[in-house]
CSV table of C-alpha atoms in Angstrom, one decimal:
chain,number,residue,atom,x,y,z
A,1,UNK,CA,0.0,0.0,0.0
A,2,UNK,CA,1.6,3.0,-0.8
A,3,UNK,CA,2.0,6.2,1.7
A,4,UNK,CA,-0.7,8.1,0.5
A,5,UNK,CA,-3.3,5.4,0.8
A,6,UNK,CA,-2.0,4.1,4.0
A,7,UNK,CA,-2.8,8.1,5.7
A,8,UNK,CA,-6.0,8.0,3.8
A,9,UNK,CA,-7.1,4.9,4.9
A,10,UNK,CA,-6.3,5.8,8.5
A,11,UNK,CA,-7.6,9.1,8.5
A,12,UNK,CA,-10.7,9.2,5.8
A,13,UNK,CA,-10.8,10.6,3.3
A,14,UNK,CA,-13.6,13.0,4.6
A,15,UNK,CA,-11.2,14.0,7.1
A,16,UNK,CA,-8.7,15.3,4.8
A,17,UNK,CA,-11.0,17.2,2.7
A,18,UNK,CA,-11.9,19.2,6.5
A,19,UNK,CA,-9.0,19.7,7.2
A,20,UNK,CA,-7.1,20.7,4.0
A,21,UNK,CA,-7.6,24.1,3.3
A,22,UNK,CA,-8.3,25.6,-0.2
A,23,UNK,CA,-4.7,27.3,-0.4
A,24,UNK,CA,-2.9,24.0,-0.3
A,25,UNK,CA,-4.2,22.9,-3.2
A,26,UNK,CA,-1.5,24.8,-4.9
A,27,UNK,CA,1.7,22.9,-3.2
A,28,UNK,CA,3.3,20.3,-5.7
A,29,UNK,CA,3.8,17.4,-3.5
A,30,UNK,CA,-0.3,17.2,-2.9
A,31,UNK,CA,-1.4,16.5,-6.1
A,32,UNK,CA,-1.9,12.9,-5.9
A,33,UNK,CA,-5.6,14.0,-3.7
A,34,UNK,CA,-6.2,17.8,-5.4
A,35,UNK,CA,-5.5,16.5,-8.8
A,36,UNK,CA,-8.9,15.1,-8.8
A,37,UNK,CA,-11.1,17.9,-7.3
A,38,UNK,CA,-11.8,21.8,-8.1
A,39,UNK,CA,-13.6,24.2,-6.1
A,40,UNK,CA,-16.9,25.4,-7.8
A,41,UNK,CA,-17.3,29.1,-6.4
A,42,UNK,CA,-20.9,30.1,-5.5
A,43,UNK,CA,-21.6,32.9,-3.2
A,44,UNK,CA,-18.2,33.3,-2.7
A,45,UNK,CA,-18.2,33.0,1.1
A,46,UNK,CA,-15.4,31.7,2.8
A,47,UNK,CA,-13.1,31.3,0.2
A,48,UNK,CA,-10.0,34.4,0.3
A,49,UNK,CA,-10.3,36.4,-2.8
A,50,UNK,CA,-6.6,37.0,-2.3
A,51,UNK,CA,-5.6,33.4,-0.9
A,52,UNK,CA,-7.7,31.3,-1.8
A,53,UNK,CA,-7.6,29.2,-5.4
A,54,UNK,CA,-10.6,30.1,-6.6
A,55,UNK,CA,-9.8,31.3,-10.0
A,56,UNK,CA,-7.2,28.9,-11.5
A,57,UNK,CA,-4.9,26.4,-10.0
A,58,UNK,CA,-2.7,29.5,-8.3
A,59,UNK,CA,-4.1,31.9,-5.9
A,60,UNK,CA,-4.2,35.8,-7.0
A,61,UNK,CA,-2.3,36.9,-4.4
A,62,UNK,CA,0.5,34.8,-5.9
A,63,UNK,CA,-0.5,35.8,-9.8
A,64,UNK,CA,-0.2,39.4,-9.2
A,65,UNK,CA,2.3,39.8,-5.9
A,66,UNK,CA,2.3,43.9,-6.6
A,67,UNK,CA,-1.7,44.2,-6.7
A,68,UNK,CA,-2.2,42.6,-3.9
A,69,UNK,CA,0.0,44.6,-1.8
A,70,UNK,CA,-2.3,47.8,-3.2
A,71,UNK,CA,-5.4,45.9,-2.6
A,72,UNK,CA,-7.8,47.7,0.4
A,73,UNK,CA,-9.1,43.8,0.5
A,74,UNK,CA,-6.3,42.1,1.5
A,75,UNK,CA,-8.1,39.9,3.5
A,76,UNK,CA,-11.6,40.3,2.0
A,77,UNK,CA,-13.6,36.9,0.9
A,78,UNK,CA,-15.1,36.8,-2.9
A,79,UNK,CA,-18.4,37.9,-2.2
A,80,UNK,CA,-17.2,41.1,-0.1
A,81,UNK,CA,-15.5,42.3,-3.4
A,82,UNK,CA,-18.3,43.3,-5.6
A,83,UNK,CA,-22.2,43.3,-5.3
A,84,UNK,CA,-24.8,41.7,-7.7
A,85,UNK,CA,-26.7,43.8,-9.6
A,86,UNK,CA,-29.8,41.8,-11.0
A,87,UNK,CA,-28.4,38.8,-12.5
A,88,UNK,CA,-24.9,40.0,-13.0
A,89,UNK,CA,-22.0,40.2,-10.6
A,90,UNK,CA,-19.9,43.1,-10.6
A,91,UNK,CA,-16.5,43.2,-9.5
A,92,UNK,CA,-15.3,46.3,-6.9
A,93,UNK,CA,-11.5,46.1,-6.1
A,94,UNK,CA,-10.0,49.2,-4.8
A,95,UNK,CA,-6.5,50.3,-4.7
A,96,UNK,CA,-4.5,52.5,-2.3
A,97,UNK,CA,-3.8,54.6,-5.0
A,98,UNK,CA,-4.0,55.2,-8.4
A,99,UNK,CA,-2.2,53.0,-10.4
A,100,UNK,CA,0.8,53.1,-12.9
A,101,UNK,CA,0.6,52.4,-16.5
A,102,UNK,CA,2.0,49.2,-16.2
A,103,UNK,CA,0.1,48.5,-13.0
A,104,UNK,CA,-3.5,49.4,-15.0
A,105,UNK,CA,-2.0,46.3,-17.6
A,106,UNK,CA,-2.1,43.8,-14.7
A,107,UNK,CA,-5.0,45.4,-13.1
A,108,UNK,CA,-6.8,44.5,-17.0
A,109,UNK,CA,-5.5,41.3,-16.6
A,110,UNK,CA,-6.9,40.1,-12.9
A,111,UNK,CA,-10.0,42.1,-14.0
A,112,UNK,CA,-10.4,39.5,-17.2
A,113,UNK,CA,-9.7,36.5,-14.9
A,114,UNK,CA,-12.2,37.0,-12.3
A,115,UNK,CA,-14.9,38.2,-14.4
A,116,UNK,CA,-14.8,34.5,-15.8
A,117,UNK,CA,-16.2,33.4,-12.3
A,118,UNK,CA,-19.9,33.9,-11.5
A,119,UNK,CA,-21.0,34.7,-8.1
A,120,UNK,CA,-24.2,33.7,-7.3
A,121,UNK,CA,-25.7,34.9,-3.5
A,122,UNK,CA,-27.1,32.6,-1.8
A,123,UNK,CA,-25.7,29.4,-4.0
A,124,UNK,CA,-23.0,27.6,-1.2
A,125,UNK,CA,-19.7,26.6,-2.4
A,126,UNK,CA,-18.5,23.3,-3.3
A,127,UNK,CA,-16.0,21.1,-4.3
A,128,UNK,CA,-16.4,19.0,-7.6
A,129,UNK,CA,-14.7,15.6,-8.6
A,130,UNK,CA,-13.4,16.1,-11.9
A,131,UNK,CA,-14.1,12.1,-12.5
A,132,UNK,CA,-17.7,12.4,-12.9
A,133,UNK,CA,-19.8,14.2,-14.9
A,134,UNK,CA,-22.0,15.1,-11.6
A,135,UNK,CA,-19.1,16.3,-10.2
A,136,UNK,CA,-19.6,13.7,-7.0
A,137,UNK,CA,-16.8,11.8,-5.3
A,138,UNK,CA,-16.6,8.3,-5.7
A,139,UNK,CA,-14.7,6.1,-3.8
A,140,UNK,CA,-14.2,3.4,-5.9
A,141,UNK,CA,-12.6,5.4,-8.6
A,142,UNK,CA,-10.6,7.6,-6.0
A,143,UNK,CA,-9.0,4.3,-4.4
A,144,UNK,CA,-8.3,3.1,-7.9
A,145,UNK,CA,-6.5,6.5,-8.5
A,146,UNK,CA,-4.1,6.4,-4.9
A,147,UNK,CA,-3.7,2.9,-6.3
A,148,UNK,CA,-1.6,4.0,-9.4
A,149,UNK,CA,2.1,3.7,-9.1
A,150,UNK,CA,3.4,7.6,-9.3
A,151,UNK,CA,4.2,8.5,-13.1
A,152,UNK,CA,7.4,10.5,-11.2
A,153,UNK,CA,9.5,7.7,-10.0
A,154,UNK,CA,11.4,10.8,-7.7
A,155,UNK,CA,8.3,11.9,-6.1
A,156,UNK,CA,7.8,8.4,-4.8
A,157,UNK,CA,11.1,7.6,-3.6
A,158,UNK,CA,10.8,10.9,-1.3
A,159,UNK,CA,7.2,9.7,-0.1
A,160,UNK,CA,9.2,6.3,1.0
A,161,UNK,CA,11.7,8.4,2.8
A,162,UNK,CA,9.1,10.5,4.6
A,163,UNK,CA,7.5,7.3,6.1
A,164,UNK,CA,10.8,5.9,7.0
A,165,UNK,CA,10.5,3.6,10.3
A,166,UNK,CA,13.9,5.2,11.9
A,167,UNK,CA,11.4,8.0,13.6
A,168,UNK,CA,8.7,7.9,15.3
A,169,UNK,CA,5.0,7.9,13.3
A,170,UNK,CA,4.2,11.0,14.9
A,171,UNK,CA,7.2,12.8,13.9
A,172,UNK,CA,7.1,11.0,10.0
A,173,UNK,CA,3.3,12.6,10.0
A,174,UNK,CA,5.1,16.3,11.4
A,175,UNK,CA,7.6,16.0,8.6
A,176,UNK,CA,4.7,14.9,5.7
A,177,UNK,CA,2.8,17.6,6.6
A,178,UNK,CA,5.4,20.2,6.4
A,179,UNK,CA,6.4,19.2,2.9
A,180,UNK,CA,2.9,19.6,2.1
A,181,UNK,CA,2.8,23.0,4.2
A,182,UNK,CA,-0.3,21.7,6.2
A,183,UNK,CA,1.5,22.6,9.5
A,184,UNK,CA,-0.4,25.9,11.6
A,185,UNK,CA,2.5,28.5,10.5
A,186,UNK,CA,1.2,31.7,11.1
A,187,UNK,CA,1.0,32.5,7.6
A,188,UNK,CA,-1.0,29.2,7.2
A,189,UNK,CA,-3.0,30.6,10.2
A,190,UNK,CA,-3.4,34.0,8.2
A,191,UNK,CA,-4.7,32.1,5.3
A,192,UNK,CA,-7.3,30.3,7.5
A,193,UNK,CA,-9.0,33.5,9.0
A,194,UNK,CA,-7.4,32.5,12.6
A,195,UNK,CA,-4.6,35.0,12.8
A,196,UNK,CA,-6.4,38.2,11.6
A,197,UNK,CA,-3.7,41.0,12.3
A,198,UNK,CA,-1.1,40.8,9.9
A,199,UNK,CA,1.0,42.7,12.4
A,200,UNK,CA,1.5,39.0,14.0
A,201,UNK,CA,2.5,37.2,11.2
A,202,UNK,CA,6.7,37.4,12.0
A,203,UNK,CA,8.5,34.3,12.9
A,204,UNK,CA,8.7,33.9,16.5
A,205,UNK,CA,12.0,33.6,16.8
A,206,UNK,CA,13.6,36.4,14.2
A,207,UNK,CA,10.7,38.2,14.6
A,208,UNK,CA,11.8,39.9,10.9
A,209,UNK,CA,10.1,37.7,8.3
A,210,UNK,CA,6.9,36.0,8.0
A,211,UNK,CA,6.3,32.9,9.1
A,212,UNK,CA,6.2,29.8,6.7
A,213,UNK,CA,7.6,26.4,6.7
A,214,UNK,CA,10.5,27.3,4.5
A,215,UNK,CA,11.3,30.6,7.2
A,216,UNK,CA,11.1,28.2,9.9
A,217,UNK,CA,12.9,25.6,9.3
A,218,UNK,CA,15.6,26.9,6.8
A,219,UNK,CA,15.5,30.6,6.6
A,220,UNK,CA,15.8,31.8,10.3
A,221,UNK,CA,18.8,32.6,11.7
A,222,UNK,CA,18.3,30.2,14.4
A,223,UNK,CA,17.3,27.3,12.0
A,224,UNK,CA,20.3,27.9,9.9
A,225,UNK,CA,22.5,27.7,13.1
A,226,UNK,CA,21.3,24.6,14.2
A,227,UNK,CA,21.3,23.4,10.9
A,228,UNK,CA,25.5,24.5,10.5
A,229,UNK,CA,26.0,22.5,14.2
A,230,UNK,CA,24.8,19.8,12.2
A,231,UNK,CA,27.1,19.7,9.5
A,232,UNK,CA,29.9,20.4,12.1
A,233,UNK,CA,29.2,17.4,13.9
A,234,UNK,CA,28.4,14.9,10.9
A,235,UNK,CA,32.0,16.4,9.6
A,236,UNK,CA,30.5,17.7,6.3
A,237,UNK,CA,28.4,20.6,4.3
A,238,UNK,CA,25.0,20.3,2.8
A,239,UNK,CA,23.2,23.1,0.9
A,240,UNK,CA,19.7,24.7,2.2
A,241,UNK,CA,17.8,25.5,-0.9
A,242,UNK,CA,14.5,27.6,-1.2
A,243,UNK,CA,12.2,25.3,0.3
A,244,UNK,CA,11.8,22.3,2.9
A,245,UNK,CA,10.4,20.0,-0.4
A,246,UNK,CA,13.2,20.7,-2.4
A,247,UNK,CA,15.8,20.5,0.6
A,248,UNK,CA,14.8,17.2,1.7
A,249,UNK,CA,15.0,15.8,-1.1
A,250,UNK,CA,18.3,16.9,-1.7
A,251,UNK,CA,19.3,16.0,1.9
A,252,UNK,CA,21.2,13.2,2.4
A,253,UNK,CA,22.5,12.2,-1.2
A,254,UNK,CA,26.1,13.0,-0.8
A,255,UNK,CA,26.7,9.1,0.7
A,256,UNK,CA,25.9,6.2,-1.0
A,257,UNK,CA,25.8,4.0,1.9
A,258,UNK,CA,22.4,3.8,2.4
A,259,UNK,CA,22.8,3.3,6.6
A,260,UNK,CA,24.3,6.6,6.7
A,261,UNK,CA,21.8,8.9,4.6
A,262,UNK,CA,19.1,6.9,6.9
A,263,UNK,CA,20.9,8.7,9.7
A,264,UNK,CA,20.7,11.8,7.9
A,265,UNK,CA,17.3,11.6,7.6
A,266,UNK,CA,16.9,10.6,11.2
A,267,UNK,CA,18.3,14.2,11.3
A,268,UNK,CA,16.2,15.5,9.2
A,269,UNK,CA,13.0,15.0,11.3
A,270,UNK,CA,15.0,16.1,14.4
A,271,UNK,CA,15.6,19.2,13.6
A,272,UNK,CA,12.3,20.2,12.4
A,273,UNK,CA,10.1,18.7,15.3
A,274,UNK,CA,12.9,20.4,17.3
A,275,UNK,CA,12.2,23.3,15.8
A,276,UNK,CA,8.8,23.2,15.7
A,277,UNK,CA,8.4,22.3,19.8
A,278,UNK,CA,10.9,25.4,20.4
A,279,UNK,CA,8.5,27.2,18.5
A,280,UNK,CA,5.2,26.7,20.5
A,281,UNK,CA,7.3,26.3,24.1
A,282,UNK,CA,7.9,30.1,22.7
A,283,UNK,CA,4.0,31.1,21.3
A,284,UNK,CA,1.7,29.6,24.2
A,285,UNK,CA,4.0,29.4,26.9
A,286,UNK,CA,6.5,32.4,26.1
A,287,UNK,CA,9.4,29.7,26.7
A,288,UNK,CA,13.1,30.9,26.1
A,289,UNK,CA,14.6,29.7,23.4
A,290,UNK,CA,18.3,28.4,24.0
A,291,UNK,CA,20.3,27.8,20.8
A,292,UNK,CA,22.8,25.5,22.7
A,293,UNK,CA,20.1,23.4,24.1
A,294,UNK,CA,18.3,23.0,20.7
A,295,UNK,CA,21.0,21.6,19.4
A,296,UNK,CA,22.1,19.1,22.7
A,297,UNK,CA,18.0,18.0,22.7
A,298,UNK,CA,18.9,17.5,18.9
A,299,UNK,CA,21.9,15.2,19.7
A,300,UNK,CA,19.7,13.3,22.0
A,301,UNK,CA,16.7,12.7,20.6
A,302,UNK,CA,18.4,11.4,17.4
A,303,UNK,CA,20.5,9.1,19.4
A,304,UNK,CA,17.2,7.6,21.1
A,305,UNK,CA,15.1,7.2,18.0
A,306,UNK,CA,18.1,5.5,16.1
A,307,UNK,CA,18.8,3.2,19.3
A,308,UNK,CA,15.3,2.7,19.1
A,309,UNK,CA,15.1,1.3,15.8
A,310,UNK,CA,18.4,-0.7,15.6
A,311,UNK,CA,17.6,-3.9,16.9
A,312,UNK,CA,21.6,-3.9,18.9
A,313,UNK,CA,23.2,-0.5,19.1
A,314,UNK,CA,26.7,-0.9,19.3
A,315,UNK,CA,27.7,2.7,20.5
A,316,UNK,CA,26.9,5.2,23.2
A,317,UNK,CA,25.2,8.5,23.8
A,318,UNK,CA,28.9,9.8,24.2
A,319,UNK,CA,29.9,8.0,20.7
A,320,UNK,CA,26.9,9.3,19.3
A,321,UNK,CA,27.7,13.1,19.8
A,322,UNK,CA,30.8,12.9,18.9
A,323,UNK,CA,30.6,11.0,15.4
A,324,UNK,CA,27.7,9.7,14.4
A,325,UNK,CA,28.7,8.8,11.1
A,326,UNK,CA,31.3,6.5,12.8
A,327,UNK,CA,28.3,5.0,14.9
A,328,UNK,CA,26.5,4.4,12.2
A,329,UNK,CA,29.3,2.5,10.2
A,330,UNK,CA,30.1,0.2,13.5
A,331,UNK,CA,26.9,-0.8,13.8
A,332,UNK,CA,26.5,-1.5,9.9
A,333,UNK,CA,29.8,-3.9,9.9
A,334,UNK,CA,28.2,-5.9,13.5
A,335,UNK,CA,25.2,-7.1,12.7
């Protein structure tokens, strides 16, 4: 069974479709569940006329980065950004200021997208299986779909990687649903009407940029420390690229010996569910954060999971923290 069917089947699929919000339908690595459905707009309500991916597969905000930051609406739904007039729906976006020449062009452009969406008051939103000519979900054919071996050989070999047994479920689930940027960031929280000043959307720790996965976990000055005391201690450099998808699946491919790029990404999942329990010890409980003791708690908690999952560890917490790679190559050579 492969990952994806495995989460479905113990989650639901109904679960997922609750808990997914509209924006992530525009990530990459979920396509193998949004491939199959669309959101038909109605009365617009609760779907982001900024964030949400309502008009195309990419959200506006995204499409046209320098209206949105002269948008009055920034946060507006569809149905708040016009008004029907009979049986027509006119579209009302304001602007901070007039615009520039070049502006008006991509003002003309949005302006031709949306006006390719009816909004009809009082008609509720919802989302349509592309299978069907109803436009209803179907189990049968949806199972037969997660069924289908991936058509990008790459994209599967990471999804074997996520679910790797050398971490715990819980932590394999964390790291899943940060490549699929389903974790409550606070600009995921933005997105889902929870946060509602923008004023509280910078990283918690940096407290200069907003906070996403990719900030998080690669961008922030802290992450990047821990991520250099890393490298230090496995006795080797490793690139951070643009974002966690692309990162991980980078991570760990400069060794061939497949024991040792497990260990890596052992590491891997340490250092973002260390990150991540930093990061709400510091939002609900106003906990300091201690770069020194991120990094010790990252030593440690590796060491236990890999101990864990070896079925004779032939090395200590001392070995450990000094070379892992070492620790990992004893062990390979004893069993």
């Amino acid at each position: 069974m492969w990952p994806q069917q495995q989460f479905v089947a113990h989650m639901g699929l109904d679960w997922i479709l609750d808990n997914i919000g509209n924006e992530t339908r525009k990530q990459v690595n979920a396509r193998w569940l949004w491939e199959d459905f669309r959101l038909k707009i109605g009365e617009g309500k609760g779907v982001k006329f900024w964030w949400d991916s309502w008009c195309g597969e990419e959200c506006l905000a995204n499409k046209f980065p320098r209206l949105y930051l002269l948008s009055t609406g920034k946060g507006k739904e569809c149905h708040e950004m016009g008004n029907a007039e009979r049986d027509t729906w006119k579209w009302n976006i304001t602007w901070r200021r007039k615009l520039f020449e070049w502006e008006e062009e991509a003002a003309r452009e949005l302006k031709g997208m949306i006006e390719k969406v009816k909004i009809t008051p009082g008609c509720p939103n919802r989302w349509e299986w592309r299978h069907s000519k109803e436009g209803q979900y179907s189990t049968k054919i949806a199972y037969q779909r997660l069924s289908m071996p991936r058509k990008n050989p790459e994209e599967e070999k990471i999804f074997k990687r996520v679910w790797s047994p050398i971490v715990p479920s819980k932590v394999a689930a964390f790291n899943w649903k940060t490549l699929m940027d389903r974790i409550p960031t606070k600009l995921n929280l933005i997105k889902r009407g929870v946060i509602k000043d923008m004023a509280e959307r910078n990283c918690v720790f940096c407290e200069e940029e907003t906070e996403d996965a990719d900030h998080l976990f690669l961008k922030c000055r802290v992450a990047r420390r821990l991520w250099q005391a890393c490298a230090n201690w496995w006795g080797t450099n490793f690139t951070l690229h643009r974002d966690c998808w692309t990162t991980f699946q980078q991570f760990g491919t400069w060794t061939s010996k497949p024991h040792i790029s497990e260990g890596w990404d052992c590491i891997w999942n340490t250092v973002l569910w260390t990150i991540w329990m930093a990061r709400n010890g510091k939002v609900f409980h106003d906990s300091k954060v201690n770069k020194s003791n991120l990094f010790e708690l990252i030593q440690l908690r590796s060491f236990a999971w890999v101990k864990a999952r070896k079925a004779r560890c032939y090395f200590s917490l001392s070995d450990w923290m000094i070379d892992p790679t070492s620790c990992l190559l004893v062990n390979c050579r004893r069993k």
